[in-house]
Amino acid sequence: MIQSMPFLLVVLPFAVLFGVVASNAGLDLAKIAGFSLLVLAGASQFTALQLIGDHASMVLIIVSALAVNLRLAMYSAALVPWLGATSPRQRALVAYLLIDQTYALSLREFEENPQLSLRQRLAYFCGTAALLCPLWVLATLVGATAGNAIPDSWALDFAVPITFLAMIAPMLRTPAHIAAALVSVLASLAFAFLPSGLGLLVAAPLAMATGAGVEILTERLRPQVEAPNV
Amino acid sequence: MSDLQIWTVIIALGLGTYLIRWSFLGAIGHRPIPLWVERLLRYTAVGVLPAMIAPLVVWPAATAGAPDPARLTAAAVTLVVGVLSRNTLAAIVTGGATLFAMLAWIG
């Protein structure tokens, strides 16, 4: 729980911002609470909110926001060796509390201390979530209440682009990630003439395929580059 | 959008997200992910999020779609700080500060 505290610095402002933007978009407290409690995944909540504002179709909103959350499947798989032996009920709880931060903290802890018992691992995971998850929900409600008091001159329309950019930038670690992001940007601008949100559905798969393709290419190139000159 | 539609989105998104999280821990278990699926999953966030915001940055609704120097500069600063510092919060703060400064300066 203590080790999760630095993450509060990221999670809390992000949550407040979601509340502010959501209430400015006309969502009431119940809906904002519903979003945070039921979805509990910031980037996809912002995605859905943005597309609701764009008057995209419901199917499109749901598909796009779920696509943002597909990475959670990777987390789920990564935790199987460590928590897969817990009871079905415990795994159901772990699944609900599985967010970027609880995943990152727990995986590091489990790998550094492989001698931990199953019980200790479960306790550690729940500890990371104990502070982060409830405070995420509470902070979105704080933002929701404060949201109406914020004047238009604050240019809140741009809070979502800035937040997303700030989330994407640290992910640009490899040539494959950079190539994927680049294709994502270019394709979304090229297909912007499509009805709202559809451009995203064309751009995202293209970008993902690009990332995977570049990854395969770099893997193939690596042995040649590192091979000693004979 | 009507209340009913928004609640439908929230509930569908909640259920779908939960199933994604539960997938391997609950249902698929120890079976490994095929390599090509794992590759695509790695690029979901960098594939979806930039596509989401690129049009918002270039053609912001607040200026009726006209490219806006203040917003473009703020976006560039956010990206550069984020890449260099690897710190989301630092990028948000400097990006936001740049936006305010530019809006105050240009008016």
Tab-separated table of C-alpha atoms in Angstrom:
chain	number	residue	atom	x	y	z
A	1	MET	CA	0.000	0.000	0.000
A	2	ILE	CA	2.835	2.357	0.868
A	3	GLN	CA	4.656	1.426	-2.334
A	4	SER	CA	1.599	2.442	-4.318
A	5	MET	CA	1.597	5.977	-2.895
A	6	PRO	CA	3.878	7.599	-5.514
A	7	PHE	CA	1.337	6.509	-8.130
A	8	LEU	CA	-1.277	8.645	-6.405
A	9	LEU	CA	0.543	11.669	-7.847
A	10	VAL	CA	-0.395	10.454	-11.311
A	11	VAL	CA	-3.714	8.801	-10.601
A	12	LEU	CA	-5.365	11.550	-8.544
A	13	PRO	CA	-4.936	14.537	-10.913
A	14	PHE	CA	-5.910	12.269	-13.788
A	15	ALA	CA	-9.058	11.198	-11.970
A	16	VAL	CA	-9.989	14.760	-11.010
A	17	LEU	CA	-9.508	15.782	-14.633
A	18	PHE	CA	-11.809	13.007	-15.793
A	19	GLY	CA	-14.477	14.257	-13.391
A	20	VAL	CA	-14.075	17.844	-14.592
A	21	VAL	CA	-14.172	16.975	-18.297
A	22	ALA	CA	-17.088	14.578	-17.809
A	23	SER	CA	-19.182	17.110	-15.922
A	24	ASN	CA	-18.396	19.760	-18.551
A	25	ALA	CA	-19.615	17.284	-21.163
A	26	GLY	CA	-22.927	17.191	-19.311
A	27	LEU	CA	-22.617	13.918	-17.410
A	28	ASP	CA	-24.236	13.903	-13.965
A	29	LEU	CA	-22.621	12.565	-10.775
A	30	ALA	CA	-24.290	9.160	-11.064
A	31	LYS	CA	-22.933	8.577	-14.559
A	32	ILE	CA	-19.448	9.750	-13.620
A	33	ALA	CA	-19.466	7.439	-10.598
A	34	GLY	CA	-20.788	4.643	-12.825
A	35	PHE	CA	-17.944	5.138	-15.255
A	36	SER	CA	-15.267	5.066	-12.583
A	37	LEU	CA	-16.726	2.193	-10.547
A	38	LEU	CA	-17.687	-0.088	-13.419
A	39	VAL	CA	-14.897	0.627	-15.904
A	40	LEU	CA	-12.007	1.661	-13.610
A	41	ALA	CA	-9.671	2.365	-16.559
A	42	GLY	CA	-8.773	5.990	-17.202
A	43	ALA	CA	-7.669	6.085	-20.832
A	44	SER	CA	-10.739	4.201	-22.029
A	45	GLN	CA	-13.023	6.411	-19.924
A	46	PHE	CA	-11.539	9.479	-21.628
A	47	THR	CA	-11.883	7.781	-25.025
A	48	ALA	CA	-15.565	7.027	-24.450
A	49	LEU	CA	-16.178	10.549	-23.182
A	50	GLN	CA	-14.518	12.100	-26.219
A	51	LEU	CA	-16.551	9.976	-28.633
A	52	ILE	CA	-19.787	10.672	-26.730
A	53	GLY	CA	-19.004	14.359	-27.253
A	54	ASP	CA	-18.421	13.698	-30.968
A	55	HIS	CA	-21.864	12.039	-31.228
A	56	ALA	CA	-20.307	8.825	-32.507
A	57	SER	CA	-22.519	5.725	-32.601
A	58	MET	CA	-22.777	3.566	-29.479
A	59	VAL	CA	-21.142	0.542	-31.087
A	60	LEU	CA	-18.210	2.652	-32.193
A	61	ILE	CA	-17.768	4.175	-28.731
A	62	ILE	CA	-17.796	0.774	-27.059
A	63	VAL	CA	-15.452	-0.854	-29.589
A	64	SER	CA	-12.933	2.008	-29.492
A	65	ALA	CA	-12.855	2.280	-25.718
A	66	LEU	CA	-12.513	-1.502	-25.356
A	67	ALA	CA	-9.624	-1.465	-27.842
A	68	VAL	CA	-7.772	0.890	-25.499
A	69	ASN	CA	-8.226	-1.711	-22.750
A	70	LEU	CA	-6.953	-4.711	-24.707
A	71	ARG	CA	-3.558	-4.258	-23.065
A	72	LEU	CA	-5.217	-5.474	-19.846
A	73	ALA	CA	-5.421	-8.949	-21.417
A	74	MET	CA	-1.642	-8.904	-21.504
A	75	TYR	CA	-1.531	-8.036	-17.790
A	76	SER	CA	-4.027	-10.785	-17.040
A	77	ALA	CA	-1.800	-13.310	-18.809
A	78	ALA	CA	1.325	-12.038	-17.073
A	79	LEU	CA	-0.213	-12.600	-13.630
A	80	VAL	CA	-1.283	-16.206	-14.283
A	81	PRO	CA	2.040	-17.767	-13.162
A	82	TRP	CA	1.879	-15.792	-9.900
A	83	LEU	CA	-1.805	-15.693	-8.964
A	84	GLY	CA	-3.322	-18.356	-11.212
A	85	ALA	CA	-3.551	-20.834	-8.312
A	86	THR	CA	-5.817	-18.640	-6.154
A	87	SER	CA	-9.506	-19.492	-5.809
A	88	PRO	CA	-11.886	-18.476	-8.618
A	89	ARG	CA	-13.457	-15.879	-6.331
A	90	GLN	CA	-10.062	-14.352	-5.524
A	91	ARG	CA	-9.159	-14.266	-9.208
A	92	ALA	CA	-12.447	-12.535	-9.959
A	93	LEU	CA	-11.489	-9.828	-7.468
A	94	VAL	CA	-7.937	-9.544	-8.829
A	95	ALA	CA	-9.372	-9.100	-12.329
A	96	TYR	CA	-11.530	-6.168	-11.181
A	97	LEU	CA	-8.568	-4.443	-9.505
A	98	LEU	CA	-6.171	-5.023	-12.411
A	99	ILE	CA	-5.012	-1.589	-13.595
A	100	ASP	CA	-1.701	-0.325	-15.008
A	101	GLN	CA	-0.356	0.551	-11.571
A	102	THR	CA	-1.391	-2.543	-9.591
A	103	TYR	CA	-0.050	-4.703	-12.415
A	104	ALA	CA	3.293	-2.906	-12.659
A	105	LEU	CA	3.901	-2.882	-8.889
A	106	SER	CA	2.847	-6.479	-8.289
A	107	LEU	CA	4.750	-7.994	-11.169
A	108	ARG	CA	7.934	-6.265	-10.032
A	109	GLU	CA	7.441	-7.449	-6.462
A	110	PHE	CA	6.678	-11.063	-7.505
A	111	GLU	CA	9.701	-11.255	-9.791
A	112	GLU	CA	12.038	-9.789	-7.177
A	113	ASN	CA	10.705	-12.035	-4.393
A	114	PRO	CA	9.808	-15.374	-5.960
A	115	GLN	CA	9.794	-17.019	-2.521
A	116	LEU	CA	6.558	-15.249	-1.517
A	117	SER	CA	3.675	-17.587	-0.739
A	118	LEU	CA	0.495	-17.462	-2.789
A	119	ARG	CA	-1.237	-15.798	0.157
A	120	GLN	CA	1.456	-13.126	0.440
A	121	ARG	CA	1.285	-12.412	-3.276
A	122	LEU	CA	-2.463	-11.979	-3.145
A	123	ALA	CA	-2.102	-9.734	-0.099
A	124	TYR	CA	0.512	-7.617	-1.860
A	125	PHE	CA	-1.679	-7.212	-4.932
A	126	CYS	CA	-4.715	-6.212	-2.857
A	127	GLY	CA	-2.498	-3.806	-0.930
A	128	THR	CA	-1.487	-1.997	-4.098
A	129	ALA	CA	-5.141	-1.659	-5.037
A	130	ALA	CA	-6.436	-0.692	-1.578
A	131	LEU	CA	-5.421	2.927	-1.920
A	132	LEU	CA	-5.385	3.480	-5.683
A	133	CYS	CA	-8.757	2.086	-6.735
A	134	PRO	CA	-11.066	3.739	-4.167
A	135	LEU	CA	-9.216	7.049	-4.525
A	136	TRP	CA	-9.577	6.925	-8.320
A	137	VAL	CA	-13.349	6.771	-7.911
A	138	LEU	CA	-13.455	9.443	-5.192
A	139	ALA	CA	-11.181	11.832	-7.108
A	140	THR	CA	-13.333	11.651	-10.258
A	141	LEU	CA	-16.274	12.705	-8.077
A	142	VAL	CA	-14.261	15.606	-6.656
A	143	GLY	CA	-13.500	16.692	-10.219
A	144	ALA	CA	-17.135	16.272	-11.176
A	145	THR	CA	-18.254	18.580	-8.374
A	146	ALA	CA	-15.575	21.163	-9.118
A	147	GLY	CA	-16.103	20.932	-12.868
A	148	ASN	CA	-19.011	23.344	-13.143
A	149	ALA	CA	-17.059	26.058	-11.324
A	150	ILE	CA	-14.328	26.171	-13.974
A	151	PRO	CA	-14.642	28.986	-16.554
A	152	ASP	CA	-14.398	28.448	-20.330
A	153	SER	CA	-11.279	30.625	-20.568
A	154	TRP	CA	-9.319	27.723	-19.057
A	155	ALA	CA	-9.475	26.008	-22.460
A	156	LEU	CA	-10.518	22.703	-20.912
A	157	ASP	CA	-11.322	21.412	-24.386
A	158	PHE	CA	-7.622	20.763	-24.668
A	159	ALA	CA	-7.255	18.836	-21.401
A	160	VAL	CA	-7.974	15.516	-23.115
A	161	PRO	CA	-5.437	15.930	-25.961
A	162	ILE	CA	-2.749	17.028	-23.502
A	163	THR	CA	-3.487	14.176	-21.127
A	164	PHE	CA	-3.390	11.609	-23.926
A	165	LEU	CA	-0.169	13.038	-25.368
A	166	ALA	CA	1.380	12.876	-21.916
A	167	MET	CA	0.348	9.227	-21.625
A	168	ILE	CA	1.572	8.266	-25.097
A	169	ALA	CA	4.954	10.038	-24.971
A	170	PRO	CA	6.566	7.747	-22.355
A	171	MET	CA	5.360	4.714	-24.350
A	172	LEU	CA	7.473	5.686	-27.367
A	173	ARG	CA	10.368	3.472	-26.266
A	174	THR	CA	11.144	1.456	-29.397
A	175	PRO	CA	11.212	2.134	-33.165
A	176	ALA	CA	8.135	-0.104	-33.415
A	177	HIS	CA	6.182	2.018	-30.899
A	178	ILE	CA	7.211	5.228	-32.678
A	179	ALA	CA	6.259	3.830	-36.100
A	180	ALA	CA	2.880	2.669	-34.773
A	181	ALA	CA	2.139	6.085	-33.238
A	182	LEU	CA	3.185	7.844	-36.445
A	183	VAL	CA	0.934	5.703	-38.650
A	184	SER	CA	-1.845	6.203	-36.119
A	185	VAL	CA	-1.543	9.996	-36.425
A	186	LEU	CA	-1.190	10.095	-40.220
A	187	ALA	CA	-3.990	7.629	-40.878
A	188	SER	CA	-6.390	9.334	-38.476
A	189	LEU	CA	-5.766	12.688	-40.213
A	190	ALA	CA	-6.079	11.110	-43.671
A	191	PHE	CA	-9.357	9.391	-42.750
A	192	ALA	CA	-10.777	12.332	-40.799
A	193	PHE	CA	-13.364	12.856	-43.554
A	194	LEU	CA	-15.131	9.630	-42.471
A	195	PRO	CA	-18.150	9.912	-40.118
A	196	SER	CA	-17.106	10.699	-36.540
A	197	GLY	CA	-15.003	8.009	-34.907
A	198	LEU	CA	-14.741	5.761	-37.975
A	199	GLY	CA	-11.326	7.165	-38.919
A	200	LEU	CA	-10.093	5.800	-35.597
A	201	LEU	CA	-11.279	2.305	-36.468
A	202	VAL	CA	-9.246	2.411	-39.690
A	203	ALA	CA	-6.171	4.082	-38.201
A	204	ALA	CA	-5.802	1.946	-35.054
A	205	PRO	CA	-5.523	-1.486	-36.766
A	206	LEU	CA	-3.145	-0.027	-39.374
A	207	ALA	CA	-0.976	1.366	-36.581
A	208	MET	CA	-1.033	-1.877	-34.581
A	209	ALA	CA	-0.043	-3.875	-37.659
A	210	THR	CA	2.757	-1.378	-38.318
A	211	GLY	CA	4.060	-1.757	-34.768
A	212	ALA	CA	4.023	-5.552	-35.003
A	213	GLY	CA	5.641	-5.412	-38.455
A	214	VAL	CA	8.450	-3.112	-37.370
A	215	GLU	CA	9.010	-5.297	-34.309
A	216	ILE	CA	9.466	-8.362	-36.530
A	217	LEU	CA	11.820	-6.406	-38.797
A	218	THR	CA	13.996	-5.163	-35.935
A	219	GLU	CA	14.180	-8.694	-34.524
A	220	ARG	CA	15.349	-10.006	-37.891
A	221	LEU	CA	17.906	-7.255	-38.292
A	222	ARG	CA	19.371	-7.547	-34.832
A	223	PRO	CA	21.505	-10.724	-35.230
A	224	GLN	CA	23.057	-9.319	-38.410
A	225	VAL	CA	23.905	-6.034	-36.751
A	226	GLU	CA	25.386	-7.686	-33.698
A	227	ALA	CA	27.250	-10.384	-35.627
A	228	PRO	CA	31.012	-9.936	-35.313
A	229	ASN	CA	32.888	-8.914	-38.437
A	230	VAL	CA	34.741	-11.921	-39.705
B	1	MET	CA	-26.902	11.265	-26.421
B	2	SER	CA	-29.777	10.135	-24.190
B	3	ASP	CA	-29.279	8.997	-20.596
B	4	LEU	CA	-30.174	5.470	-21.597
B	5	GLN	CA	-27.557	5.426	-24.332
B	6	ILE	CA	-24.837	6.741	-22.029
B	7	TRP	CA	-25.699	4.140	-19.375
B	8	THR	CA	-25.613	1.451	-22.060
B	9	VAL	CA	-22.119	2.579	-23.036
B	10	ILE	CA	-20.978	2.636	-19.394
B	11	ILE	CA	-22.338	-0.812	-18.601
B	12	ALA	CA	-21.104	-2.411	-21.847
B	13	LEU	CA	-17.699	-0.853	-21.361
B	14	GLY	CA	-17.600	-1.995	-17.732
B	15	LEU	CA	-18.544	-5.574	-18.601
B	16	GLY	CA	-16.211	-5.742	-21.611
B	17	THR	CA	-13.272	-4.321	-19.674
B	18	TYR	CA	-13.892	-6.760	-16.834
B	19	LEU	CA	-13.944	-9.713	-19.228
B	20	ILE	CA	-10.657	-8.553	-20.780
B	21	ARG	CA	-9.058	-8.397	-17.333
B	22	TRP	CA	-10.515	-11.725	-16.284
B	23	SER	CA	-9.639	-13.475	-19.566
B	24	PHE	CA	-6.370	-15.181	-18.754
B	25	LEU	CA	-6.614	-15.250	-14.956
B	26	GLY	CA	-10.122	-16.648	-15.002
B	27	ALA	CA	-10.835	-18.454	-18.228
B	28	ILE	CA	-7.828	-19.108	-20.408
B	29	GLY	CA	-5.429	-19.796	-17.557
B	30	HIS	CA	-1.995	-21.129	-18.361
B	31	ARG	CA	-2.454	-21.440	-22.130
B	32	PRO	CA	0.109	-19.125	-23.741
B	33	ILE	CA	-0.887	-16.203	-25.981
B	34	PRO	CA	0.086	-16.753	-29.628
B	35	LEU	CA	3.099	-14.629	-30.492
B	36	TRP	CA	1.294	-12.581	-33.150
B	37	VAL	CA	-1.551	-11.719	-30.760
B	38	GLU	CA	0.956	-10.660	-28.126
B	39	ARG	CA	2.665	-8.449	-30.726
B	40	LEU	CA	-0.581	-6.706	-31.660
B	41	LEU	CA	-1.584	-6.262	-27.998
B	42	ARG	CA	1.684	-4.458	-27.333
B	43	TYR	CA	0.696	-1.742	-29.809
B	44	THR	CA	-2.972	-1.233	-28.881
B	45	ALA	CA	-2.363	1.895	-26.798
B	46	VAL	CA	0.059	3.585	-29.222
B	47	GLY	CA	-2.256	2.606	-32.069
B	48	VAL	CA	-5.519	3.888	-30.622
B	49	LEU	CA	-4.644	6.935	-28.520
B	50	PRO	CA	-2.727	9.013	-31.125
B	51	ALA	CA	-5.459	8.393	-33.704
B	52	MET	CA	-7.954	9.618	-31.151
B	53	ILE	CA	-6.296	12.972	-30.524
B	54	ALA	CA	-4.431	13.850	-33.747
B	55	PRO	CA	-7.534	15.472	-35.328
B	56	LEU	CA	-8.311	17.258	-32.029
B	57	VAL	CA	-4.818	18.752	-31.988
B	58	VAL	CA	-4.739	19.811	-35.646
B	59	TRP	CA	-8.372	20.894	-36.002
B	60	PRO	CA	-9.580	21.857	-32.492
B	61	ALA	CA	-13.340	22.266	-31.995
B	62	ALA	CA	-12.779	25.365	-29.840
B	63	THR	CA	-11.503	27.296	-32.896
B	64	ALA	CA	-14.161	25.758	-35.178
B	65	GLY	CA	-11.547	23.472	-36.706
B	66	ALA	CA	-8.920	26.073	-37.610
B	67	PRO	CA	-5.366	25.053	-36.619
B	68	ASP	CA	-4.422	27.057	-33.530
B	69	PRO	CA	-0.801	28.042	-32.734
B	70	ALA	CA	-1.396	27.962	-28.946
B	71	ARG	CA	-2.806	24.437	-28.985
B	72	LEU	CA	-0.218	23.161	-31.468
B	73	THR	CA	2.640	24.522	-29.341
B	74	ALA	CA	1.141	23.085	-26.151
B	75	ALA	CA	0.791	19.680	-27.824
B	76	ALA	CA	4.400	19.774	-29.040
B	77	VAL	CA	5.712	20.736	-25.590
B	78	THR	CA	3.676	17.980	-23.913
B	79	LEU	CA	5.054	15.399	-26.333
B	80	VAL	CA	8.670	16.512	-26.012
B	81	VAL	CA	8.567	16.698	-22.195
B	82	GLY	CA	6.825	13.320	-22.060
B	83	VAL	CA	9.377	11.639	-24.299
B	84	LEU	CA	12.363	13.162	-22.489
B	85	SER	CA	11.159	12.824	-18.897
B	86	ARG	CA	9.065	9.629	-19.284
B	87	ASN	CA	6.832	11.302	-16.730
B	88	THR	CA	3.135	11.693	-17.566
B	89	LEU	CA	2.410	14.208	-14.838
B	90	ALA	CA	5.373	16.462	-15.735
B	91	ALA	CA	4.222	16.417	-19.359
B	92	ILE	CA	0.636	17.364	-18.430
B	93	VAL	CA	1.781	20.221	-16.196
B	94	THR	CA	4.230	21.759	-18.681
B	95	GLY	CA	1.819	21.229	-21.579
B	96	GLY	CA	-1.007	22.905	-19.672
B	97	ALA	CA	1.246	25.784	-18.601
B	98	THR	CA	2.355	26.284	-22.216
B	99	LEU	CA	-1.272	26.379	-23.364
B	100	PHE	CA	-2.207	29.030	-20.789
B	101	ALA	CA	0.889	31.099	-21.525
B	102	MET	CA	0.287	30.962	-25.276
B	103	LEU	CA	-3.427	31.773	-24.929
B	104	ALA	CA	-2.607	34.731	-22.683
B	105	TRP	CA	0.102	35.915	-25.070
B	106	ILE	CA	-1.800	35.527	-28.350
B	107	GLY	CA	-5.157	36.298	-26.750
